[in-house]
Coordinates of C-alpha atoms and ligand atoms in Angstrom, one line a residue:
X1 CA 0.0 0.0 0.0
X2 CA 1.7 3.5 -1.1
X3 CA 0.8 6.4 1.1
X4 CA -1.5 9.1 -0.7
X5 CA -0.1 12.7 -0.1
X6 CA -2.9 15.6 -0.4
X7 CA -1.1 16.8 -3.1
X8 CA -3.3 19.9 -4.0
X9 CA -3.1 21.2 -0.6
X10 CA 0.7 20.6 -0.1
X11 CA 1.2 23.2 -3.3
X12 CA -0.5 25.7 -1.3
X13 CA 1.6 25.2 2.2
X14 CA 5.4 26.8 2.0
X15 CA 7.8 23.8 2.4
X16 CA 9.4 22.1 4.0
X17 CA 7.2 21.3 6.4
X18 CA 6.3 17.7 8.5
X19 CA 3.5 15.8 7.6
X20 CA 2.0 13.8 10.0
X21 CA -0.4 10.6 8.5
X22 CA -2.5 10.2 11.9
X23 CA -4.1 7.1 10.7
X24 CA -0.6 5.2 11.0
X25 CA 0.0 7.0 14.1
X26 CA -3.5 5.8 15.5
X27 CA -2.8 2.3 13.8
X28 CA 0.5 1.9 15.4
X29 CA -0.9 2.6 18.8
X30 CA -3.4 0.2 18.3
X31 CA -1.1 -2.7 17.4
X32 CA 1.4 -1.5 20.5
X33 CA -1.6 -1.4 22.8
X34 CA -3.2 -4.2 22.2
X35 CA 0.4 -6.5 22.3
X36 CA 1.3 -4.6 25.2
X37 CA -1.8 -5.4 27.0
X38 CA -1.6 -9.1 26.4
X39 CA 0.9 -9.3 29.1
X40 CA 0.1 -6.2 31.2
X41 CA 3.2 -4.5 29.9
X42 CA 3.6 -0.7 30.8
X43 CA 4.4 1.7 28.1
X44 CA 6.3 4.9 28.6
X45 CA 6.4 6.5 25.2
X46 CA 10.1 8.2 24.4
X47 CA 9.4 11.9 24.6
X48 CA 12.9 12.8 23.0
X49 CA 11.4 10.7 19.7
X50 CA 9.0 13.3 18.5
X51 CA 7.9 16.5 21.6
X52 CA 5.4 17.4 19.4
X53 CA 2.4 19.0 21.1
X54 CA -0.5 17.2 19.0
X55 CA 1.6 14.1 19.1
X56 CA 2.2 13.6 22.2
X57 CA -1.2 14.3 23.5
X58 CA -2.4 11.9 20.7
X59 CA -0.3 9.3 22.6
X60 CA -1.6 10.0 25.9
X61 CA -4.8 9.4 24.7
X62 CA -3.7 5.4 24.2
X63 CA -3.1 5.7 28.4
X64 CA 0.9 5.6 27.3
X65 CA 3.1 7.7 30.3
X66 CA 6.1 9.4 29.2
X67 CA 10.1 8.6 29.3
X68 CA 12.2 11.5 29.4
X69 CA 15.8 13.0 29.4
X70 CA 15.6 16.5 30.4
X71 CA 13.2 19.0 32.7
X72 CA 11.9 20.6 28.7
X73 CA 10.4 16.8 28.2
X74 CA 9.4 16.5 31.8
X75 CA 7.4 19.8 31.2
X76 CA 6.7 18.7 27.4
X77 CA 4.7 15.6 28.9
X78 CA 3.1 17.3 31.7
X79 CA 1.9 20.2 29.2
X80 CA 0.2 17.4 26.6
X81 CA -1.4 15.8 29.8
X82 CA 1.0 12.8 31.0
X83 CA 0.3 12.2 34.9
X84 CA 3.2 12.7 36.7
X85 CA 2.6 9.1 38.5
X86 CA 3.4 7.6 35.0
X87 CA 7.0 10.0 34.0
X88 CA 10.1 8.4 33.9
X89 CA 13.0 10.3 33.8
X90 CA 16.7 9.0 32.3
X91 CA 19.6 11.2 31.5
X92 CA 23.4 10.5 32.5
X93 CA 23.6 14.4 33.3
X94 CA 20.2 15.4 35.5
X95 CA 20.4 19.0 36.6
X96 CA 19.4 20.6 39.5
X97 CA 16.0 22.5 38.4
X98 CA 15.5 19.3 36.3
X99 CA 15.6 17.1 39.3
X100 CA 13.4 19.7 41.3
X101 CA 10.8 19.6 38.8
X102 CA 10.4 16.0 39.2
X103 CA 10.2 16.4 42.8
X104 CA 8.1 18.7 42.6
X105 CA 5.6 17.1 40.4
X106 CA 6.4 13.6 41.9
X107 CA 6.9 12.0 39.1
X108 CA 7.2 7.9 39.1
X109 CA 10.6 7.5 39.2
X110 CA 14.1 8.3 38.4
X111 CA 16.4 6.0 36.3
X112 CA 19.5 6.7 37.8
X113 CA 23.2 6.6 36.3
X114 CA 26.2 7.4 39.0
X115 CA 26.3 7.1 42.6
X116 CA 26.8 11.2 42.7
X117 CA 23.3 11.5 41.0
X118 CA 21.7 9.2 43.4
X119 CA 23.5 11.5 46.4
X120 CA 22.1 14.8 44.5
X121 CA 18.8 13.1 43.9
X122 CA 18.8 12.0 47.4
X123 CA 19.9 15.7 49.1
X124 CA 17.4 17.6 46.8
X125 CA 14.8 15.2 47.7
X126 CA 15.9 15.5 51.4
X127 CA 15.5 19.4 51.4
X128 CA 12.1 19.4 50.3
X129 CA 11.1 16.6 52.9
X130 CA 10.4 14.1 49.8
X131 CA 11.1 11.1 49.1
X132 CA 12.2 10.4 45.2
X133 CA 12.0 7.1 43.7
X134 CA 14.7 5.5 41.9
X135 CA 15.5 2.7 39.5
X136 CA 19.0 2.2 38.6
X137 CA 20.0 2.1 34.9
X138 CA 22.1 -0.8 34.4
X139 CA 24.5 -1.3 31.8
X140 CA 23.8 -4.3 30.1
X141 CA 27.0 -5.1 28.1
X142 CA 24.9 -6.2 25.4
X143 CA 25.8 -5.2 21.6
X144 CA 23.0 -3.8 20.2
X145 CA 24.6 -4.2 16.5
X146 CA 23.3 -0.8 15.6
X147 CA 24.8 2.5 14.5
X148 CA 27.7 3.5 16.8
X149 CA 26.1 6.7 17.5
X150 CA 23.2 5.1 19.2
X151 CA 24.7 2.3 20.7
X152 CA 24.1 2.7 24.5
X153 CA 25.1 -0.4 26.2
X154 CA 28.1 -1.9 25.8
X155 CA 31.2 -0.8 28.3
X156 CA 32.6 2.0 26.7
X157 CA 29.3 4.1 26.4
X158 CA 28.9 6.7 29.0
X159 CA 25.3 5.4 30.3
X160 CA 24.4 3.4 32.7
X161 CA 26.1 1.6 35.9
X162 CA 28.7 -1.6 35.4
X163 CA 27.5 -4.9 36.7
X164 CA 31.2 -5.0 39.1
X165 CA 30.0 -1.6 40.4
X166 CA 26.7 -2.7 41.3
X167 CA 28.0 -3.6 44.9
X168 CA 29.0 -0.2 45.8
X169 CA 26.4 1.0 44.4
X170 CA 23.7 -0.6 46.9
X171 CA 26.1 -0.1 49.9
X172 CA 25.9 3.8 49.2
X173 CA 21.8 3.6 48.6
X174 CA 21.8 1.8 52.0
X175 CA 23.0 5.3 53.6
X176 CA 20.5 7.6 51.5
X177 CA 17.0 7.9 53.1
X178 CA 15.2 10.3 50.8
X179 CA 15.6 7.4 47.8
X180 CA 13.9 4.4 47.7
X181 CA 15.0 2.0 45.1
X182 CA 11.9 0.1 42.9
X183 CA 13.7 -1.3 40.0
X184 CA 16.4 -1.5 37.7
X185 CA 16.2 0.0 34.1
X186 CA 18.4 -0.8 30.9
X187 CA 18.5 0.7 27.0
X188 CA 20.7 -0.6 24.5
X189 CA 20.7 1.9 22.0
X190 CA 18.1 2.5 18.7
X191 CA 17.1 1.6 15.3
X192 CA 18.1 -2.2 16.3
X193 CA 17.9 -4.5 13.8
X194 CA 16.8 -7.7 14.9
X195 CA 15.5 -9.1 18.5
X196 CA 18.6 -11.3 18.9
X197 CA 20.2 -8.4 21.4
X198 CA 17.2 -8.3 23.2
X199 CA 16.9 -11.9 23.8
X200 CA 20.7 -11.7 25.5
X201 CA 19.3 -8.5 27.4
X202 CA 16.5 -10.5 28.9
X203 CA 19.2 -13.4 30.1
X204 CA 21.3 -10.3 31.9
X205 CA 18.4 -8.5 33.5
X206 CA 17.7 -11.8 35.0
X207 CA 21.2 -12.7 36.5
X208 CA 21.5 -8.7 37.6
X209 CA 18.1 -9.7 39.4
X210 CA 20.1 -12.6 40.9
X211 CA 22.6 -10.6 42.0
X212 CA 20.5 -8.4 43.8
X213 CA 18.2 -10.8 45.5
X214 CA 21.7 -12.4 47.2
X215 CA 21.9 -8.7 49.0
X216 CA 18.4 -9.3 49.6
X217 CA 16.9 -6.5 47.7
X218 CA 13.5 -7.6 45.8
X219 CA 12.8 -5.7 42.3
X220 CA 9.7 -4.4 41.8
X221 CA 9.9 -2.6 38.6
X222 CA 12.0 -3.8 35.2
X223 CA 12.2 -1.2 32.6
X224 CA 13.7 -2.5 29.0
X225 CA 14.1 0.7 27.6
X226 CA 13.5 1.3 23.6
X227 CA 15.3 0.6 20.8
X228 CA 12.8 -1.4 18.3
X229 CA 14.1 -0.4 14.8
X230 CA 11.1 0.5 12.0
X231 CA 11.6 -0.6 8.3
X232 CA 13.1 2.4 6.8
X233 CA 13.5 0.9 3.1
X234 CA 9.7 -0.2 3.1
X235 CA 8.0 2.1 4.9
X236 CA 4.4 1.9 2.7
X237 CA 4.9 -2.3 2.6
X238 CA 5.9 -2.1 6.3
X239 CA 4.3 0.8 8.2
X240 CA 4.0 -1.1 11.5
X241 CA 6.5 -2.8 13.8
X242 CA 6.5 -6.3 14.8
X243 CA 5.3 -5.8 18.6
X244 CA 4.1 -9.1 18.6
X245 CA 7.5 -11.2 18.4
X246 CA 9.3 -7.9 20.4
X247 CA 6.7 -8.6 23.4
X248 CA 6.7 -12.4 23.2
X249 CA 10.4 -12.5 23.2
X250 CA 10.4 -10.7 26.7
X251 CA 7.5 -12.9 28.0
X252 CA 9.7 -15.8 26.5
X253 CA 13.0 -14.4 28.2
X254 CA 12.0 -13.0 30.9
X255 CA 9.0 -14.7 32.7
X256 CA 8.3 -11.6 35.0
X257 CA 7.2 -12.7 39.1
X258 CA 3.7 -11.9 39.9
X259 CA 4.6 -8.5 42.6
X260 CA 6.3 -7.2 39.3
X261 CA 5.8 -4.2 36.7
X262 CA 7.8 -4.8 33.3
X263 CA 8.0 -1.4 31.4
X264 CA 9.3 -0.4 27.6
X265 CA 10.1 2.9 26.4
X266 CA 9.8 2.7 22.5
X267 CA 9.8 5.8 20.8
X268 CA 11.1 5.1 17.0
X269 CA 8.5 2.2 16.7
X270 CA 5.8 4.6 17.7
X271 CA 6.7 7.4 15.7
X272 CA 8.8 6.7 13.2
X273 CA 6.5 6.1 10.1
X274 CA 4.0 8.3 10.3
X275 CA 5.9 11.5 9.5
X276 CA 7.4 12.8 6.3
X277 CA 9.3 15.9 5.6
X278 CA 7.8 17.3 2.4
X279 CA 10.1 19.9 0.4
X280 CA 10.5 21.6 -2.7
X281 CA 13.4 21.1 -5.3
X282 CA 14.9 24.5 -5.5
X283 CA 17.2 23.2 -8.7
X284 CA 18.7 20.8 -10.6
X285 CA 21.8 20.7 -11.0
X286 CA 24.4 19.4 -14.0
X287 CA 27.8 18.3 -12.4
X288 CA 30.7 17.2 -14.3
X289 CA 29.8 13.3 -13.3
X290 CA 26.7 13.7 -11.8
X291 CA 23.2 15.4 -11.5
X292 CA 22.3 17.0 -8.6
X293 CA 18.7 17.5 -6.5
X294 CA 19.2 20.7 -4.7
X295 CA 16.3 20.5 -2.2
X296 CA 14.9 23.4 0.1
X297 CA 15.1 21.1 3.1
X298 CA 18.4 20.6 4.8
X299 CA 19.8 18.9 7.3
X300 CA 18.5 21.2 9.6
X301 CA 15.0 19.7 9.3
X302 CA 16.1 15.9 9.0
X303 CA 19.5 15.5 10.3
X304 CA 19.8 11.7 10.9
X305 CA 21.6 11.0 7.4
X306 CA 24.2 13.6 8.2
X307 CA 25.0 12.7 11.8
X308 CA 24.7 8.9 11.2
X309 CA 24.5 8.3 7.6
X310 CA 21.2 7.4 8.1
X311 CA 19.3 5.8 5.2
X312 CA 15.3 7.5 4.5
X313 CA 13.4 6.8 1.4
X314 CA 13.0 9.6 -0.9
X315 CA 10.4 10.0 -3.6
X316 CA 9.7 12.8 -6.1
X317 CA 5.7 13.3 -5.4
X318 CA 5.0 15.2 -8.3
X319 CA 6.7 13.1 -11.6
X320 CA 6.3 9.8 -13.1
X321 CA 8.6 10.3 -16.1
X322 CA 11.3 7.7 -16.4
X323 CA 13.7 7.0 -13.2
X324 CA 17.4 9.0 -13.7
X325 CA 20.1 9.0 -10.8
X326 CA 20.5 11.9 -8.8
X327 CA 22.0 13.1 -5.4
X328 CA 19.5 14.5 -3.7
X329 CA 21.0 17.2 -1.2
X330 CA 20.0 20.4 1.2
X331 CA 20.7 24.1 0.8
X332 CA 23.3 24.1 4.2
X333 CA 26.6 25.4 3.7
X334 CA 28.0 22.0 4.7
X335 CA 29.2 19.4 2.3
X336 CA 27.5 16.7 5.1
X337 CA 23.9 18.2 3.7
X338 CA 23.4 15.3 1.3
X339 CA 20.4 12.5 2.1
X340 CA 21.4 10.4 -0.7
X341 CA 24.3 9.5 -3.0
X342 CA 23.3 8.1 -6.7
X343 CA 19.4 7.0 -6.6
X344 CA 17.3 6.1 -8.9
X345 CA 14.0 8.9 -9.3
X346 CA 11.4 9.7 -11.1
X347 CA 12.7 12.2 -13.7
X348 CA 13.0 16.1 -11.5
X349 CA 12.2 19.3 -11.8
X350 CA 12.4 22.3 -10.4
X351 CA 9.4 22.7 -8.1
X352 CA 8.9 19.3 -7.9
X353 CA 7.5 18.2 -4.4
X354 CA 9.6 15.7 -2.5
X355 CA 8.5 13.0 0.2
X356 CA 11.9 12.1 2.7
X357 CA 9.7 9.1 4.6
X358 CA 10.1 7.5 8.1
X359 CA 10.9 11.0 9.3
X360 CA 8.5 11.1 12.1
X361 CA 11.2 10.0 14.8
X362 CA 14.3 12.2 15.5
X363 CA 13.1 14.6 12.6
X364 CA 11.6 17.8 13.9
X365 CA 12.6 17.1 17.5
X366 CA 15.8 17.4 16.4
X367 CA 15.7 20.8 13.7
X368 CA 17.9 23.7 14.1
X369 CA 17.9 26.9 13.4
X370 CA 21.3 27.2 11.8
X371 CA 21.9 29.1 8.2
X372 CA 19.1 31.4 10.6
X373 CA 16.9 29.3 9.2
X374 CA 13.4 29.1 10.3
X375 CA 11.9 25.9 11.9
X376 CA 9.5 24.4 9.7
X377 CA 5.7 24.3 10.0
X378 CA 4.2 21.0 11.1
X379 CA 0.8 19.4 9.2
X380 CA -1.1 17.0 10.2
X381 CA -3.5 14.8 7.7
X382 CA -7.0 14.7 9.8
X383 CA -6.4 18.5 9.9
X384 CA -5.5 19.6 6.4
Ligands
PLP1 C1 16.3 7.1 23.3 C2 15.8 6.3 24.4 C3 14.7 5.6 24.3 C4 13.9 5.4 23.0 O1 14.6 4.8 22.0 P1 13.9 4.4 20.6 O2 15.0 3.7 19.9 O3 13.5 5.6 20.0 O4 12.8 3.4 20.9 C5 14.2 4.9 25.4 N1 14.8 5.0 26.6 C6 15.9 5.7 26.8 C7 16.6 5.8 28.1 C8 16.5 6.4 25.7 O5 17.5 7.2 25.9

């Protein structure tokens, strides 16, 4: 099934702009939900993914709570209507105010990294006669066989807490009283491929379980983390991911005790496929070896193929005249502003309308302003 672009209306919006297909959002939620459910798993959807307004508060409308790295997604999630009793809040480098804010709200709990977080955490908490609670983020040591860049659990990465250090770490929460430890959390990194690393993950969490239950310390809570990868070559054949065979694994892997919560953070798999940047071809261009797609879109509205060569799926919208090869790349005074070396499109002009799909995760969350360029409008289908 190829997705159908309001074409008439996109000529009249100024590109580029994000277009959000709310019937693969709602779809994907549905299929989440309804695996999820099967084995009363608890879903905190990855703020940093897509902030959105209209998104997130299309999520919370599923019952989702929110997973978040900074006080701006803590407030995000609050502002789209996220209960403070379902926030999650990771990061390897929590702030002050950031930290207060949770307090403050009470949020669930905070997945913490270091041993001087916990004591900051646990003095903050202290001075507002609170009492926060904790999970500690684990690293795993599992390879998630993904892009380097967004690899997160393996020795050398900067999250997390080593298994050798786990000792320590219990002996120091033993003298904080303002933190009460619920659960250990884990994330392996993004965009992974196949469930194999999540199988070994499973195994870990469950001798790191072990581990604690010799120092006699029960865990209420296990949070996964995200990092289910969408189909970014087939997005129209494959618009939803496989949240059946990611849930059964962990039911398989991990058969959970019957005092405990088992949590996931996706946020790609939520929102990955139904956004697309739409822009206009500005020119094209004649090289000595090559032809050129000069686009008005950048890599300062999509910059995952510059910062980790990052494959998305680009069509022209507007021409069915034979396929020719092109590199398709942005205005930005960067040679890194390319999306794609030699493909094959539809024949291009200029003012030709272009779709850049799979662009709904890490797209306009992560747009800048550089060039002084101005952040794009988002659009979304049920209101065009
Ligand atoms: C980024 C991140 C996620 C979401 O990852 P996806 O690959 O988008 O599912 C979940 N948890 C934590 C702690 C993260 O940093």
């Amino acid at each position: 099934m190829k997705q159908k672009f309001p074409m008439d209306t996109f000529q009249s919006l100024t590109t580029p702009f994000y277009y959000y297909d709310v019937n693969v959002l709602n779809h994907t939620l549905q299929a989440l939900t309804k695996e999820a459910d099967k084995y009363n798993y608890h879903i905190h959807y990855a703020v940093k993914a897509n902030a959105n307004p209209r998104i997130l508060s299309i999520i919370r409308e599923y019952g989702l709570g929110a997973d978040c790295v900074s006080g701006g997604e803590i407030q995000a999630a609050l502002n789209a209507g996220f209960p403070a009793d379902k926030i999650v809040f990771a990061g390897v480098g929590k702030a002050d105010w950031e930290i207060n804010l949770g307090l403050d709200h009470a949020i669930f709990c905070y997945n913490a990294e270091s041993v001087p977080e916990l004591e900051v955490i646990n003095e903050l908490a202290k001075s507002k006669g609170k009492r926060a609670q904790v999970a500690l983020r684990i690293n795993p040591e599992v390879d998630a066989n993904t892009h380097h860049h967004i690899t997160t659990g393996t020795k050398e990465d900067k999250f997390g807490i080593n298994r050798e250090q786990l000792g320590k770490v219990l002996d120091k929460l033993n003298t904080l009283e303002a933190v009460r430890l619920i659960g250990i959390h884990c994330h392996i990194g993004s965009q992974i491929p196949d469930l194999k690393p999540f199988q070994k993950l499973c195994k870990r969490m469950i001798e790191i379980q072990e581990q604690l239950a010799e120092r006699g310390v029960k865990i209420e809570h296990i949070n996964f983390g995200g990092g289910l990868g969408i189909d970014y070559e087939h997005p129209d054949q494959n618009p939803i991911p496989d949240f059946k065979s990611y849930f059964e694994l962990f039911h398989t892997f991990f058969p959970a005790e019957p005092y405990q919560q088992i949590r996931f953070e996706p946020g790609r798999s939520i929102v990955g496929q139904c956004g697309s940047l739409i822009s206009k071809v500005l020119y094209v261009k004649e090289g000595t070896f090559k032809n050129f797609v000069v686009l008005d879109a950048g890599f300062t509205e999509l910059i995952r193929p510059a910062l980790y060569g990052a494959y998305h799926q680009i069509e022209n919208l507007s021409s069915d005249a034979p396929e020719e090869i092109y590199d398709v790349v942005g205005p930005i005074c960067e040679s890194s502003d390319c999306f794609a070396k030699a493909i094959r499109l539809n024949k291009t002009k200029r003012g030709d309308l272009f779709a850049l799909r799979s662009a709904g995760a890490y797209g306009e969350v992560m747009a800048s302003q550089y060039n002084c360029r101005k952040l794009p409008n988002a659009y979304f289908s049920d209101l065009l």
